[in-house]
PDB file of C-alpha atoms and ligand atoms in Angstrom:
ATOM      1  CA  UNK X   1      14.744 -21.908 -69.679  1.00 53.00           C
ATOM      2  CA  UNK X   2      12.696 -18.951 -70.883  1.00 60.00           C
ATOM      3  CA  UNK X   3      13.325 -15.363 -69.955  1.00 64.00           C
ATOM      4  CA  UNK X   4      10.116 -13.851 -68.697  1.00 88.00           C
ATOM      5  CA  UNK X   5      11.223 -10.636 -67.086  1.00 97.00           C
ATOM      6  CA  UNK X   6      13.433  -8.177 -68.847  1.00 98.00           C
ATOM      7  CA  UNK X   7      15.066  -4.965 -67.776  1.00 98.00           C
ATOM      8  CA  UNK X   8      17.746  -2.980 -69.533  1.00 98.00           C
ATOM      9  CA  UNK X   9      19.261   0.377 -70.291  1.00 98.00           C
ATOM     10  CA  UNK X  10      18.001   2.599 -73.075  1.00 98.00           C
ATOM     11  CA  UNK X  11      20.423   5.039 -74.638  1.00 97.00           C
ATOM     12  CA  UNK X  12      22.075   6.042 -77.867  1.00 97.00           C
ATOM     13  CA  UNK X  13      24.681   4.655 -77.876  1.00 94.00           C
ATOM     14  CA  UNK X  14      24.747   2.227 -74.914  1.00 94.00           C
ATOM     15  CA  UNK X  15      27.568  -0.213 -75.673  1.00 90.00           C
ATOM     16  CA  UNK X  16      29.809   0.964 -72.851  1.00 89.00           C
ATOM     17  CA  UNK X  17      27.357   0.513 -70.009  1.00 94.00           C
ATOM     18  CA  UNK X  18      28.499  -1.537 -67.020  1.00 96.00           C
ATOM     19  CA  UNK X  19      24.902  -2.089 -65.930  1.00 98.00           C
ATOM     20  CA  UNK X  20      24.290  -5.437 -67.667  1.00 98.00           C
ATOM     21  CA  UNK X  21      27.263  -7.005 -65.892  1.00 98.00           C
ATOM     22  CA  UNK X  22      26.130  -5.570 -62.566  1.00 98.00           C
ATOM     23  CA  UNK X  23      22.460  -6.540 -62.766  1.00 98.00           C
ATOM     24  CA  UNK X  24      22.895  -9.932 -64.379  1.00 98.00           C
ATOM     25  CA  UNK X  25      25.394 -10.875 -61.666  1.00 98.00           C
ATOM     26  CA  UNK X  26      22.781  -9.871 -59.094  1.00 98.00           C
ATOM     27  CA  UNK X  27      20.092 -11.980 -60.779  1.00 98.00           C
ATOM     28  CA  UNK X  28      22.408 -14.973 -60.858  1.00 98.00           C
ATOM     29  CA  UNK X  29      23.401 -14.537 -57.218  1.00 98.00           C
ATOM     30  CA  UNK X  30      19.760 -14.523 -56.116  1.00 98.00           C
ATOM     31  CA  UNK X  31      18.756 -17.396 -58.385  1.00 98.00           C
ATOM     32  CA  UNK X  32      16.455 -15.107 -60.396  1.00 98.00           C
ATOM     33  CA  UNK X  33      16.963 -17.117 -63.556  1.00 96.00           C
ATOM     34  CA  UNK X  34      13.955 -15.684 -65.340  1.00 96.00           C
ATOM     35  CA  UNK X  35      15.375 -12.149 -65.256  1.00 98.00           C
ATOM     36  CA  UNK X  36      17.681 -10.607 -67.849  1.00 97.00           C
ATOM     37  CA  UNK X  37      19.232  -7.124 -68.166  1.00 98.00           C
ATOM     38  CA  UNK X  38      20.326  -6.053 -71.629  1.00 97.00           C
ATOM     39  CA  UNK X  39      21.416  -3.075 -73.686  1.00 98.00           C
ATOM     40  CA  UNK X  40      18.643  -1.400 -75.640  1.00 98.00           C
ATOM     41  CA  UNK X  41      19.917   1.077 -78.210  1.00 97.00           C
ATOM     42  CA  UNK X  42      17.153   3.533 -79.069  1.00 98.00           C
ATOM     43  CA  UNK X  43      17.609   6.509 -81.364  1.00 97.00           C
ATOM     44  CA  UNK X  44      16.055   9.735 -79.995  1.00 96.00           C
ATOM     45  CA  UNK X  45      13.455  10.143 -82.736  1.00 97.00           C
ATOM     46  CA  UNK X  46      11.614   6.952 -81.812  1.00 98.00           C
ATOM     47  CA  UNK X  47      11.867   7.225 -78.025  1.00 98.00           C
ATOM     48  CA  UNK X  48       8.176   7.494 -77.258  1.00 97.00           C
ATOM     49  CA  UNK X  49       7.021   4.561 -79.352  1.00 97.00           C
ATOM     50  CA  UNK X  50       9.994   2.476 -78.212  1.00 98.00           C
ATOM     51  CA  UNK X  51       8.938   2.803 -74.588  1.00 98.00           C
ATOM     52  CA  UNK X  52       5.503   1.450 -75.491  1.00 97.00           C
ATOM     53  CA  UNK X  53       6.966  -1.402 -77.482  1.00 98.00           C
ATOM     54  CA  UNK X  54       9.363  -2.401 -74.717  1.00 98.00           C
ATOM     55  CA  UNK X  55       6.540  -2.423 -72.205  1.00 97.00           C
ATOM     56  CA  UNK X  56       3.760  -3.985 -74.262  1.00 96.00           C
ATOM     57  CA  UNK X  57       5.615  -6.357 -76.549  1.00 96.00           C
ATOM     58  CA  UNK X  58       9.121  -6.730 -75.172  1.00 95.00           C
ATOM     59  CA  UNK X  59       8.260  -8.040 -71.736  1.00 95.00           C
ATOM     60  CA  UNK X  60      10.222  -5.274 -70.016  1.00 98.00           C
ATOM     61  CA  UNK X  61       9.421  -4.603 -66.364  1.00 98.00           C
ATOM     62  CA  UNK X  62      11.409  -1.376 -66.476  1.00 98.00           C
ATOM     63  CA  UNK X  63      14.504   0.289 -67.816  1.00 98.00           C
ATOM     64  CA  UNK X  64      17.408   2.472 -66.872  1.00 98.00           C
ATOM     65  CA  UNK X  65      17.744   5.579 -68.945  1.00 98.00           C
ATOM     66  CA  UNK X  66      21.011   7.106 -70.082  1.00 96.00           C
ATOM     67  CA  UNK X  67      22.159   9.770 -72.520  1.00 94.00           C
ATOM     68  CA  UNK X  68      20.586  11.283 -74.524  1.00 96.00           C
ATOM     69  CA  UNK X  69      17.187  10.258 -73.125  1.00 97.00           C
ATOM     70  CA  UNK X  70      17.369  11.230 -69.444  1.00 96.00           C
ATOM     71  CA  UNK X  71      15.630  14.564 -69.948  1.00 95.00           C
ATOM     72  CA  UNK X  72      13.689  13.755 -73.115  1.00 97.00           C
ATOM     73  CA  UNK X  73      11.843  10.890 -71.495  1.00 98.00           C
ATOM     74  CA  UNK X  74      10.126  13.116 -68.899  1.00 98.00           C
ATOM     75  CA  UNK X  75       6.933  13.865 -70.894  1.00 98.00           C
ATOM     76  CA  UNK X  76       6.310  10.166 -71.511  1.00 98.00           C
ATOM     77  CA  UNK X  77       6.492   8.915 -67.902  1.00 98.00           C
ATOM     78  CA  UNK X  78       5.207   9.768 -64.422  1.00 98.00           C
ATOM     79  CA  UNK X  79       8.276  11.249 -62.722  1.00 98.00           C
ATOM     80  CA  UNK X  80       8.355  11.503 -58.928  1.00 98.00           C
ATOM     81  CA  UNK X  81       9.153  14.852 -57.279  1.00 95.00           C
ATOM     82  CA  UNK X  82      12.847  14.056 -57.279  1.00 95.00           C
ATOM     83  CA  UNK X  83      13.129  13.308 -60.998  1.00 97.00           C
ATOM     84  CA  UNK X  84      10.885  16.262 -61.775  1.00 96.00           C
ATOM     85  CA  UNK X  85      13.040  18.680 -59.757  1.00 95.00           C
ATOM     86  CA  UNK X  86      16.282  17.338 -61.163  1.00 96.00           C
ATOM     87  CA  UNK X  87      14.813  17.339 -64.652  1.00 96.00           C
ATOM     88  CA  UNK X  88      16.214  13.902 -65.427  1.00 95.00           C
ATOM     89  CA  UNK X  89      15.095  10.301 -65.089  1.00 98.00           C
ATOM     90  CA  UNK X  90      17.397   7.307 -64.830  1.00 98.00           C
ATOM     91  CA  UNK X  91      14.944   4.573 -63.853  1.00 98.00           C
ATOM     92  CA  UNK X  92      11.489   3.718 -65.168  1.00 98.00           C
ATOM     93  CA  UNK X  93       9.114   1.133 -63.753  1.00 98.00           C
ATOM     94  CA  UNK X  94       6.707   0.298 -66.567  1.00 98.00           C
ATOM     95  CA  UNK X  95       4.064  -0.719 -64.054  1.00 97.00           C
ATOM     96  CA  UNK X  96       2.441   2.718 -64.029  1.00 97.00           C
ATOM     97  CA  UNK X  97       5.263   4.364 -65.999  1.00 98.00           C
ATOM     98  CA  UNK X  98       6.703   5.490 -62.669  1.00 98.00           C
ATOM     99  CA  UNK X  99      10.020   7.245 -63.092  1.00 98.00           C
ATOM    100  CA  UNK X 100      12.658   8.377 -60.646  1.00 98.00           C
ATOM    101  CA  UNK X 101      16.297   9.328 -60.419  1.00 98.00           C
ATOM    102  CA  UNK X 102      18.232   6.785 -58.361  1.00 98.00           C
ATOM    103  CA  UNK X 103      21.465   8.767 -58.695  1.00 98.00           C
ATOM    104  CA  UNK X 104      20.352  10.751 -55.644  1.00 98.00           C
ATOM    105  CA  UNK X 105      19.950   7.750 -53.377  1.00 98.00           C
ATOM    106  CA  UNK X 106      22.979   6.074 -54.988  1.00 98.00           C
ATOM    107  CA  UNK X 107      25.154   9.035 -54.110  1.00 98.00           C
ATOM    108  CA  UNK X 108      23.740   9.664 -50.648  1.00 98.00           C
ATOM    109  CA  UNK X 109      23.865   5.967 -49.699  1.00 98.00           C
ATOM    110  CA  UNK X 110      27.490   5.826 -50.787  1.00 98.00           C
ATOM    111  CA  UNK X 111      28.341   8.859 -48.671  1.00 98.00           C
ATOM    112  CA  UNK X 112      26.622   7.139 -45.741  1.00 98.00           C
ATOM    113  CA  UNK X 113      28.548   3.919 -46.446  1.00 98.00           C
ATOM    114  CA  UNK X 114      31.726   5.982 -46.050  1.00 98.00           C
ATOM    115  CA  UNK X 115      30.455   7.509 -42.777  1.00 98.00           C
ATOM    116  CA  UNK X 116      30.188  10.969 -44.267  1.00 98.00           C
ATOM    117  CA  UNK X 117      27.704  13.159 -42.453  1.00 98.00           C
ATOM    118  CA  UNK X 118      26.551  16.067 -44.548  1.00 98.00           C
ATOM    119  CA  UNK X 119      24.298  17.868 -42.100  1.00 98.00           C
ATOM    120  CA  UNK X 120      25.689  21.327 -41.421  1.00 98.00           C
ATOM    121  CA  UNK X 121      28.892  20.553 -43.330  1.00 98.00           C
ATOM    122  CA  UNK X 122      30.391  22.898 -45.906  1.00 98.00           C
ATOM    123  CA  UNK X 123      30.268  21.097 -49.251  1.00 98.00           C
ATOM    124  CA  UNK X 124      31.796  22.305 -52.496  1.00 98.00           C
ATOM    125  CA  UNK X 125      30.124  20.869 -55.590  1.00 98.00           C
ATOM    126  CA  UNK X 126      32.084  21.078 -58.833  1.00 98.00           C
ATOM    127  CA  UNK X 127      29.816  21.055 -61.862  1.00 98.00           C
ATOM    128  CA  UNK X 128      26.230  21.940 -62.699  1.00 98.00           C
ATOM    129  CA  UNK X 129      25.103  19.272 -65.179  1.00 95.00           C
ATOM    130  CA  UNK X 130      22.791  16.327 -64.629  1.00 94.00           C
ATOM    131  CA  UNK X 131      25.073  14.535 -62.181  1.00 96.00           C
ATOM    132  CA  UNK X 132      25.522  17.726 -60.162  1.00 97.00           C
ATOM    133  CA  UNK X 133      21.766  18.226 -60.023  1.00 97.00           C
ATOM    134  CA  UNK X 134      21.297  14.793 -58.468  1.00 97.00           C
ATOM    135  CA  UNK X 135      24.106  15.398 -55.969  1.00 98.00           C
ATOM    136  CA  UNK X 136      22.906  18.862 -54.992  1.00 98.00           C
ATOM    137  CA  UNK X 137      19.360  17.593 -54.520  1.00 98.00           C
ATOM    138  CA  UNK X 138      20.544  14.955 -52.057  1.00 98.00           C
ATOM    139  CA  UNK X 139      23.070  17.180 -50.305  1.00 98.00           C
ATOM    140  CA  UNK X 140      20.552  19.993 -49.809  1.00 98.00           C
ATOM    141  CA  UNK X 141      17.967  17.571 -48.455  1.00 97.00           C
ATOM    142  CA  UNK X 142      20.581  16.271 -45.995  1.00 98.00           C
ATOM    143  CA  UNK X 143      21.301  19.792 -44.721  1.00 98.00           C
ATOM    144  CA  UNK X 144      24.672  20.513 -46.351  1.00 98.00           C
ATOM    145  CA  UNK X 145      25.910  24.094 -46.681  1.00 98.00           C
ATOM    146  CA  UNK X 146      26.435  24.188 -50.402  1.00 98.00           C
ATOM    147  CA  UNK X 147      28.808  26.081 -52.649  1.00 98.00           C
ATOM    148  CA  UNK X 148      28.901  25.411 -56.373  1.00 98.00           C
ATOM    149  CA  UNK X 149      31.733  26.109 -58.781  1.00 98.00           C
ATOM    150  CA  UNK X 150      31.133  25.538 -62.476  1.00 98.00           C
ATOM    151  CA  UNK X 151      32.862  26.555 -65.678  1.00 98.00           C
ATOM    152  CA  UNK X 152      29.581  28.129 -66.819  1.00 98.00           C
ATOM    153  CA  UNK X 153      28.219  30.148 -63.893  1.00 97.00           C
ATOM    154  CA  UNK X 154      24.776  30.716 -65.419  1.00 97.00           C
ATOM    155  CA  UNK X 155      24.240  26.981 -65.429  1.00 97.00           C
ATOM    156  CA  UNK X 156      24.944  26.843 -61.694  1.00 98.00           C
ATOM    157  CA  UNK X 157      22.415  29.625 -61.158  1.00 98.00           C
ATOM    158  CA  UNK X 158      19.829  27.718 -63.178  1.00 97.00           C
ATOM    159  CA  UNK X 159      20.472  24.625 -61.083  1.00 97.00           C
ATOM    160  CA  UNK X 160      19.851  26.565 -57.865  1.00 98.00           C
ATOM    161  CA  UNK X 161      16.677  28.123 -59.251  1.00 97.00           C
ATOM    162  CA  UNK X 162      15.291  24.874 -60.645  1.00 95.00           C
ATOM    163  CA  UNK X 163      15.944  22.876 -57.499  1.00 96.00           C
ATOM    164  CA  UNK X 164      14.807  25.785 -55.317  1.00 96.00           C
ATOM    165  CA  UNK X 165      17.620  25.294 -52.824  1.00 96.00           C
ATOM    166  CA  UNK X 166      20.035  27.501 -50.899  1.00 97.00           C
ATOM    167  CA  UNK X 167      23.576  27.491 -52.286  1.00 98.00           C
ATOM    168  CA  UNK X 168      26.247  30.014 -53.103  1.00 98.00           C
ATOM    169  CA  UNK X 169      27.960  30.182 -56.450  1.00 98.00           C
ATOM    170  CA  UNK X 170      31.717  30.646 -56.299  1.00 98.00           C
ATOM    171  CA  UNK X 171      34.440  30.950 -58.879  1.00 97.00           C
ATOM    172  CA  UNK X 172      37.910  29.449 -58.733  1.00 97.00           C
ATOM    173  CA  UNK X 173      39.413  32.723 -57.499  1.00 96.00           C
ATOM    174  CA  UNK X 174      37.164  32.798 -54.450  1.00 95.00           C
ATOM    175  CA  UNK X 175      36.992  29.069 -53.810  1.00 96.00           C
ATOM    176  CA  UNK X 176      39.620  29.208 -51.056  1.00 93.00           C
ATOM    177  CA  UNK X 177      37.176  31.041 -48.801  1.00 95.00           C
ATOM    178  CA  UNK X 178      34.724  28.137 -48.877  1.00 97.00           C
ATOM    179  CA  UNK X 179      36.749  25.874 -46.554  1.00 97.00           C
ATOM    180  CA  UNK X 180      34.819  22.750 -47.443  1.00 98.00           C
ATOM    181  CA  UNK X 181      34.760  19.525 -45.453  1.00 98.00           C
ATOM    182  CA  UNK X 182      33.674  17.706 -48.593  1.00 98.00           C
ATOM    183  CA  UNK X 183      34.355  18.359 -52.284  1.00 98.00           C
ATOM    184  CA  UNK X 184      32.267  16.510 -54.857  1.00 99.00           C
ATOM    185  CA  UNK X 185      33.411  16.372 -58.468  1.00 98.00           C
ATOM    186  CA  UNK X 186      30.286  16.061 -60.596  1.00 98.00           C
ATOM    187  CA  UNK X 187      32.044  16.718 -63.901  1.00 98.00           C
ATOM    188  CA  UNK X 188      33.544  14.072 -66.137  1.00 97.00           C
ATOM    189  CA  UNK X 189      36.951  15.765 -66.108  1.00 98.00           C
ATOM    190  CA  UNK X 190      39.679  13.197 -65.389  1.00 98.00           C
ATOM    191  CA  UNK X 191      37.702  10.315 -66.822  1.00 97.00           C
ATOM    192  CA  UNK X 192      39.459   7.729 -68.951  1.00 96.00           C
ATOM    193  CA  UNK X 193      41.065   8.205 -71.468  1.00 96.00           C
ATOM    194  CA  UNK X 194      41.932  11.789 -70.407  1.00 97.00           C
ATOM    195  CA  UNK X 195      43.262  10.653 -67.057  1.00 97.00           C
ATOM    196  CA  UNK X 196      45.812  13.460 -66.767  1.00 98.00           C
ATOM    197  CA  UNK X 197      43.106  16.120 -66.709  1.00 98.00           C
ATOM    198  CA  UNK X 198      42.031  17.582 -63.395  1.00 98.00           C
ATOM    199  CA  UNK X 199      39.083  19.890 -62.864  1.00 98.00           C
ATOM    200  CA  UNK X 200      40.876  21.687 -60.011  1.00 98.00           C
ATOM    201  CA  UNK X 201      43.035  24.402 -61.615  1.00 98.00           C
ATOM    202  CA  UNK X 202      46.766  24.039 -60.959  1.00 96.00           C
ATOM    203  CA  UNK X 203      47.060  27.660 -59.832  1.00 96.00           C
ATOM    204  CA  UNK X 204      44.402  27.314 -57.120  1.00 97.00           C
ATOM    205  CA  UNK X 205      45.689  25.875 -53.864  1.00 96.00           C
ATOM    206  CA  UNK X 206      43.958  22.724 -52.684  1.00 98.00           C
ATOM    207  CA  UNK X 207      42.581  22.676 -49.125  1.00 97.00           C
ATOM    208  CA  UNK X 208      44.110  20.424 -46.471  1.00 98.00           C
ATOM    209  CA  UNK X 209      42.381  17.493 -44.760  1.00 98.00           C
ATOM    210  CA  UNK X 210      39.335  17.541 -46.969  1.00 98.00           C
ATOM    211  CA  UNK X 211      37.334  14.601 -48.294  1.00 98.00           C
ATOM    212  CA  UNK X 212      36.976  14.412 -52.067  1.00 98.00           C
ATOM    213  CA  UNK X 213      34.219  12.388 -53.660  1.00 99.00           C
ATOM    214  CA  UNK X 214      34.939  11.963 -57.358  1.00 98.00           C
ATOM    215  CA  UNK X 215      31.998  10.766 -59.419  1.00 98.00           C
ATOM    216  CA  UNK X 216      34.521   9.651 -62.014  1.00 98.00           C
ATOM    217  CA  UNK X 217      35.084   5.918 -61.476  1.00 96.00           C
ATOM    218  CA  UNK X 218      37.337   5.135 -64.405  1.00 96.00           C
ATOM    219  CA  UNK X 219      40.105   5.357 -63.318  1.00 96.00           C
ATOM    220  CA  UNK X 220      39.302   4.617 -59.699  1.00 97.00           C
ATOM    221  CA  UNK X 221      42.179   6.888 -58.663  1.00 98.00           C
ATOM    222  CA  UNK X 222      41.913  10.253 -60.402  1.00 98.00           C
ATOM    223  CA  UNK X 223      44.334  13.149 -60.302  1.00 98.00           C
ATOM    224  CA  UNK X 224      41.839  15.067 -58.185  1.00 98.00           C
ATOM    225  CA  UNK X 225      41.830  12.247 -55.641  1.00 98.00           C
ATOM    226  CA  UNK X 226      45.615  12.145 -55.583  1.00 98.00           C
ATOM    227  CA  UNK X 227      45.649  15.892 -55.008  1.00 98.00           C
ATOM    228  CA  UNK X 228      43.382  15.521 -51.985  1.00 98.00           C
ATOM    229  CA  UNK X 229      45.486  12.723 -50.531  1.00 98.00           C
ATOM    230  CA  UNK X 230      48.701  14.690 -51.039  1.00 98.00           C
ATOM    231  CA  UNK X 231      47.191  17.396 -48.822  1.00 98.00           C
ATOM    232  CA  UNK X 232      46.324  14.951 -46.043  1.00 98.00           C
ATOM    233  CA  UNK X 233      42.766  14.419 -47.209  1.00 98.00           C
ATOM    234  CA  UNK X 234      40.612  11.450 -48.013  1.00 98.00           C
ATOM    235  CA  UNK X 235      39.506  10.404 -51.492  1.00 98.00           C
ATOM    236  CA  UNK X 236      36.540   8.310 -52.556  1.00 98.00           C
ATOM    237  CA  UNK X 237      35.855   6.997 -56.045  1.00 98.00           C
ATOM    238  CA  UNK X 238      32.377   7.270 -57.539  1.00 98.00           C
ATOM    239  CA  UNK X 239      32.201   3.534 -58.186  1.00 98.00           C
ATOM    240  CA  UNK X 240      30.011   3.082 -55.132  1.00 98.00           C
ATOM    241  CA  UNK X 241      27.506   5.605 -56.448  1.00 98.00           C
ATOM    242  CA  UNK X 242      27.304   3.683 -59.719  1.00 98.00           C
ATOM    243  CA  UNK X 243      26.651   0.436 -57.878  1.00 98.00           C
ATOM    244  CA  UNK X 244      24.188   1.921 -55.402  1.00 98.00           C
ATOM    245  CA  UNK X 245      22.100   3.721 -58.024  1.00 98.00           C
ATOM    246  CA  UNK X 246      21.896   0.338 -59.765  1.00 98.00           C
ATOM    247  CA  UNK X 247      20.970  -1.371 -56.517  1.00 98.00           C
ATOM    248  CA  UNK X 248      18.129   1.094 -55.984  1.00 98.00           C
ATOM    249  CA  UNK X 249      16.785   0.434 -59.502  1.00 98.00           C
ATOM    250  CA  UNK X 250      17.100  -3.322 -58.927  1.00 99.00           C
ATOM    251  CA  UNK X 251      14.974  -3.044 -55.802  1.00 98.00           C
ATOM    252  CA  UNK X 252      12.319  -0.974 -57.582  1.00 98.00           C
ATOM    253  CA  UNK X 253      11.965  -3.525 -60.383  1.00 98.00           C
ATOM    254  CA  UNK X 254      12.287  -6.760 -58.461  1.00 98.00           C
ATOM    255  CA  UNK X 255      11.148  -5.962 -54.928  1.00 98.00           C
ATOM    256  CA  UNK X 256      14.182  -7.928 -53.712  1.00 98.00           C
ATOM    257  CA  UNK X 257      17.036  -6.557 -51.648  1.00 98.00           C
ATOM    258  CA  UNK X 258      19.938  -5.931 -54.015  1.00 98.00           C
ATOM    259  CA  UNK X 259      23.118  -7.958 -53.392  1.00 98.00           C
ATOM    260  CA  UNK X 260      25.344  -4.878 -53.329  1.00 98.00           C
ATOM    261  CA  UNK X 261      28.602  -6.790 -52.770  1.00 98.00           C
ATOM    262  CA  UNK X 262      27.943  -8.997 -55.796  1.00 98.00           C
ATOM    263  CA  UNK X 263      27.171  -5.925 -57.884  1.00 98.00           C
ATOM    264  CA  UNK X 264      30.428  -4.276 -56.756  1.00 98.00           C
ATOM    265  CA  UNK X 265      32.449  -7.324 -57.727  1.00 98.00           C
ATOM    266  CA  UNK X 266      30.763  -7.540 -61.127  1.00 98.00           C
ATOM    267  CA  UNK X 267      31.447  -3.889 -61.939  1.00 98.00           C
ATOM    268  CA  UNK X 268      35.055  -4.158 -60.813  1.00 97.00           C
ATOM    269  CA  UNK X 269      35.541  -7.284 -62.925  1.00 97.00           C
ATOM    270  CA  UNK X 270      33.981  -5.597 -65.959  1.00 97.00           C
ATOM    271  CA  UNK X 271      36.268  -2.596 -65.519  1.00 96.00           C
ATOM    272  CA  UNK X 272      39.323  -4.855 -65.208  1.00 95.00           C
ATOM    273  CA  UNK X 273      38.325  -6.618 -68.412  1.00 93.00           C
ATOM    274  CA  UNK X 274      38.109  -3.313 -70.217  1.00 89.00           C
ATOM    275  CA  UNK X 275      41.531  -2.265 -69.010  1.00 83.00           C
ATOM    276  CA  UNK X 276      43.084  -5.370 -70.576  1.00 76.00           C
TER     277      UNK X 276
HETATM  278  P1  LIG O   1      26.418  14.992 -66.625  1.00 77.43           P
HETATM  279  O1  LIG O   1      25.001  14.587 -66.940  1.00 77.43           O
HETATM  280  O2  LIG O   1      27.382  13.856 -66.559  1.00 77.43           O
HETATM  281  O3  LIG O   1      26.494  15.867 -65.437  1.00 77.43           O
HETATM  282  P2  LIG O   1      26.606  17.277 -68.325  1.00 77.43           P
HETATM  283  O4  LIG O   1      25.196  17.617 -68.031  1.00 77.43           O
HETATM  284  O5  LIG O   1      27.104  17.415 -69.728  1.00 77.43           O
HETATM  285  O6  LIG O   1      26.936  15.798 -67.902  1.00 77.43           O
HETATM  286  O7  LIG O   1      27.530  18.171 -67.359  1.00 77.43           O
HETATM  287  C1  LIG O   1      28.906  18.127 -67.416  1.00 77.43           C
HETATM  288  C2  LIG O   1      29.511  19.003 -66.312  1.00 77.43           C
HETATM  289  O8  LIG O   1      30.926  18.924 -66.423  1.00 77.43           O
HETATM  290  C3  LIG O   1      29.164  20.475 -66.422  1.00 77.43           C
HETATM  291  O9  LIG O   1      29.187  21.047 -65.157  1.00 77.43           O
HETATM  292  C4  LIG O   1      30.326  20.996 -67.273  1.00 77.43           C
HETATM  293  O10 LIG O   1      30.569  22.377 -67.163  1.00 77.43           O
HETATM  294  P3  LIG O   1      29.717  23.429 -68.064  1.00 77.43           P
HETATM  295  O11 LIG O   1      28.384  23.552 -67.402  1.00 77.43           O
HETATM  296  O12 LIG O   1      30.515  24.669 -68.004  1.00 77.43           O
HETATM  297  O13 LIG O   1      29.654  22.818 -69.427  1.00 77.43           O
HETATM  298  C5  LIG O   1      31.460  20.223 -66.672  1.00 77.43           C
HETATM  299  N1  LIG O   1      32.605  20.096 -67.566  1.00 77.43           N
HETATM  300  C6  LIG O   1      32.713  19.302 -68.641  1.00 77.43           C
HETATM  301  N2  LIG O   1      33.936  19.431 -69.216  1.00 77.43           N
HETATM  302  C7  LIG O   1      34.606  20.329 -68.472  1.00 77.43           C
HETATM  303  C8  LIG O   1      35.923  20.882 -68.528  1.00 77.43           C
HETATM  304  N3  LIG O   1      36.788  20.510 -69.467  1.00 77.43           N
HETATM  305  N4  LIG O   1      36.278  21.770 -67.581  1.00 77.43           N
HETATM  306  C9  LIG O   1      35.414  22.136 -66.614  1.00 77.43           C
HETATM  307  N5  LIG O   1      34.158  21.652 -66.504  1.00 77.43           N
HETATM  308  C10 LIG O   1      33.757  20.754 -67.413  1.00 77.43           C
END
């Protein structure tokens, strides 16, 4: 059997990506035996020519893009409004070099899957990096009342300016006044192996009955989530966002509806394997 259609993830390094497991499981489940998703390590200095080679000689339909290429790739593709505003691309379709950022739809679809309605709700976003930009874009579009707390305040201000959205910047001393219905951790604090870290300072009281969405998915129960639950709140791991951003990319490349349940199982199995 020959592989005719390739997709993959470009990054430097890319070894730890869960995407091959997720996408290849989806191809198998749908009987798409001529599709393959693989890891494509590309050093930054040859990014532009590598894109051409993948498209013209490698048989790639498209790619996911991860660090450190998410921003650097912008001049070489045709980003949609979303990717342009966020300033980062995570999915390229080589047919037309169309590029987008499926983290937005991945995140918003996962909120919807958990019956979380953002419209008019007070939402506290923690962080102001690339992940936060995607979240804020989606939350603002959905009509959330946004507050942003970030270690580096200027970065939060830049985010607001670049995305041209309404949001207030708060610091940890004034965060209690926000009274959020939803808190979204868009930092990597608490991620394995530093699982005892928590982005919420110990000397700041945690609100009661609030929903926390933690983009960290390894571990699937973070200290921040435990904190929310201890105060009568609800906690959601970011695993669903990972799967749903992948599902959106899958649909762009293949035109087929992504088997989300299969992709969930594959990611969970891959994470279990890594824990062993
Ligand atoms: P990503 O693309 O995953 O969002 P990033 O652009 O490097 O990654 O952004 C990381 C985010 O996590 C930022 O908001 C960062 O805060 P700064 O803007 O102040 O750097 C935040 N972050 C990372 N480590 C942190 C830590 N130890 N404490 C608090 N915030 C942290």
